[in-house]
Amino acid sequence: MDFKGRPHYVIAVRDLKARKETENHIRYLALHDPLTSLPNRSYFNNRIDQEIQALGSGQSAASLCLDLDRF
């Protein structure tokens, strides 16, 4: 940037800590139940997809699901 006929450098610094904390909180809210803080169905679906992709040839996996409604 030229100022009064001489070149100058301009540096802008932003602290992104608050933004990253907010993004992490939003991600947590999207994947957990607000009342119990337990993982929700979206979290389960993402996790089961990861586990299936990580399976090697000839390997298998199992899942045990409990329904806690009216427990």
Short mmCIF file of C-alpha atoms in Angstrom, two decimals:
data_model
loop_
_atom_site.label_atom_id
_atom_site.label_comp_id
_atom_site.label_asym_id
_atom_site.label_seq_id
_atom_site.Cartn_x
_atom_site.Cartn_y
_atom_site.Cartn_z
CA MET A 1 0.00 0.00 0.00
CA ASP A 2 1.36 3.39 -0.90
CA PHE A 3 1.11 6.17 1.67
CA LYS A 4 2.57 9.58 0.91
CA GLY A 5 4.57 8.10 -1.94
CA ARG A 6 6.21 5.34 0.15
CA PRO A 7 5.26 1.66 0.27
CA HIS A 8 3.78 0.38 3.53
CA TYR A 9 2.59 -3.04 4.62
CA VAL A 10 -0.79 -3.62 6.24
CA ILE A 11 -1.37 -6.66 8.43
CA ALA A 12 -4.76 -7.65 9.82
CA VAL A 13 -5.07 -10.19 12.63
CA ARG A 14 -8.32 -11.79 13.77
CA ASP A 15 -8.87 -14.06 16.73
CA LEU A 16 -11.01 -16.99 15.57
CA LYS A 17 -11.19 -18.72 18.95
CA ALA A 18 -14.76 -17.61 19.71
CA ARG A 19 -15.95 -18.62 16.25
CA LYS A 20 -14.38 -22.07 16.51
CA GLU A 21 -15.90 -22.58 19.97
CA THR A 22 -19.32 -21.61 18.60
CA GLU A 23 -18.94 -23.99 15.65
CA ASN A 24 -17.99 -26.83 18.00
CA HIS A 25 -20.99 -26.06 20.22
CA ILE A 26 -23.36 -26.04 17.22
CA ARG A 27 -21.89 -29.36 16.06
CA TYR A 28 -22.41 -30.79 19.56
CA LEU A 29 -26.03 -29.60 19.62
CA ALA A 30 -26.66 -31.18 16.21
CA LEU A 31 -25.36 -34.58 17.34
CA HIS A 32 -26.62 -34.82 20.95
CA ASP A 33 -29.95 -34.78 22.76
CA PRO A 34 -30.44 -31.43 24.52
CA LEU A 35 -32.09 -32.98 27.58
CA THR A 36 -29.80 -35.93 28.28
CA SER A 37 -26.67 -34.96 26.31
CA LEU A 38 -26.65 -38.49 24.90
CA PRO A 39 -25.72 -38.98 21.25
CA ASN A 40 -28.74 -38.79 18.93
CA ARG A 41 -29.75 -40.66 15.78
CA SER A 42 -27.64 -38.42 13.52
CA TYR A 43 -24.57 -39.19 15.60
CA PHE A 44 -25.40 -42.90 15.48
CA ASN A 45 -25.86 -42.86 11.71
CA ASN A 46 -22.56 -41.02 11.17
CA ARG A 47 -20.73 -43.36 13.53
CA ILE A 48 -22.17 -46.57 12.05
CA ASP A 49 -21.21 -45.37 8.55
CA GLN A 50 -17.61 -44.81 9.77
CA GLU A 51 -17.47 -48.26 11.35
CA ILE A 52 -18.83 -49.97 8.24
CA GLN A 53 -16.26 -48.20 6.05
CA ALA A 54 -13.48 -49.22 8.45
CA LEU A 55 -14.37 -52.92 8.27
CA GLY A 56 -11.87 -55.07 6.47
CA SER A 57 -12.61 -57.91 4.12
CA GLY A 58 -14.36 -60.76 5.89
CA GLN A 59 -14.98 -58.76 9.07
CA SER A 60 -18.39 -58.13 10.57
CA ALA A 61 -19.90 -55.83 13.16
CA ALA A 62 -22.89 -55.84 15.47
CA SER A 63 -24.99 -53.14 17.05
CA LEU A 64 -27.20 -53.34 20.12
CA CYS A 65 -29.93 -50.71 20.33
CA LEU A 66 -32.16 -50.12 23.33
CA ASP A 67 -35.37 -48.10 23.16
CA LEU A 68 -35.70 -46.09 26.35
CA ASP A 69 -39.15 -44.60 25.71
CA ARG A 70 -41.39 -45.19 28.73
CA PHE A 71 -38.55 -46.95 30.55
#
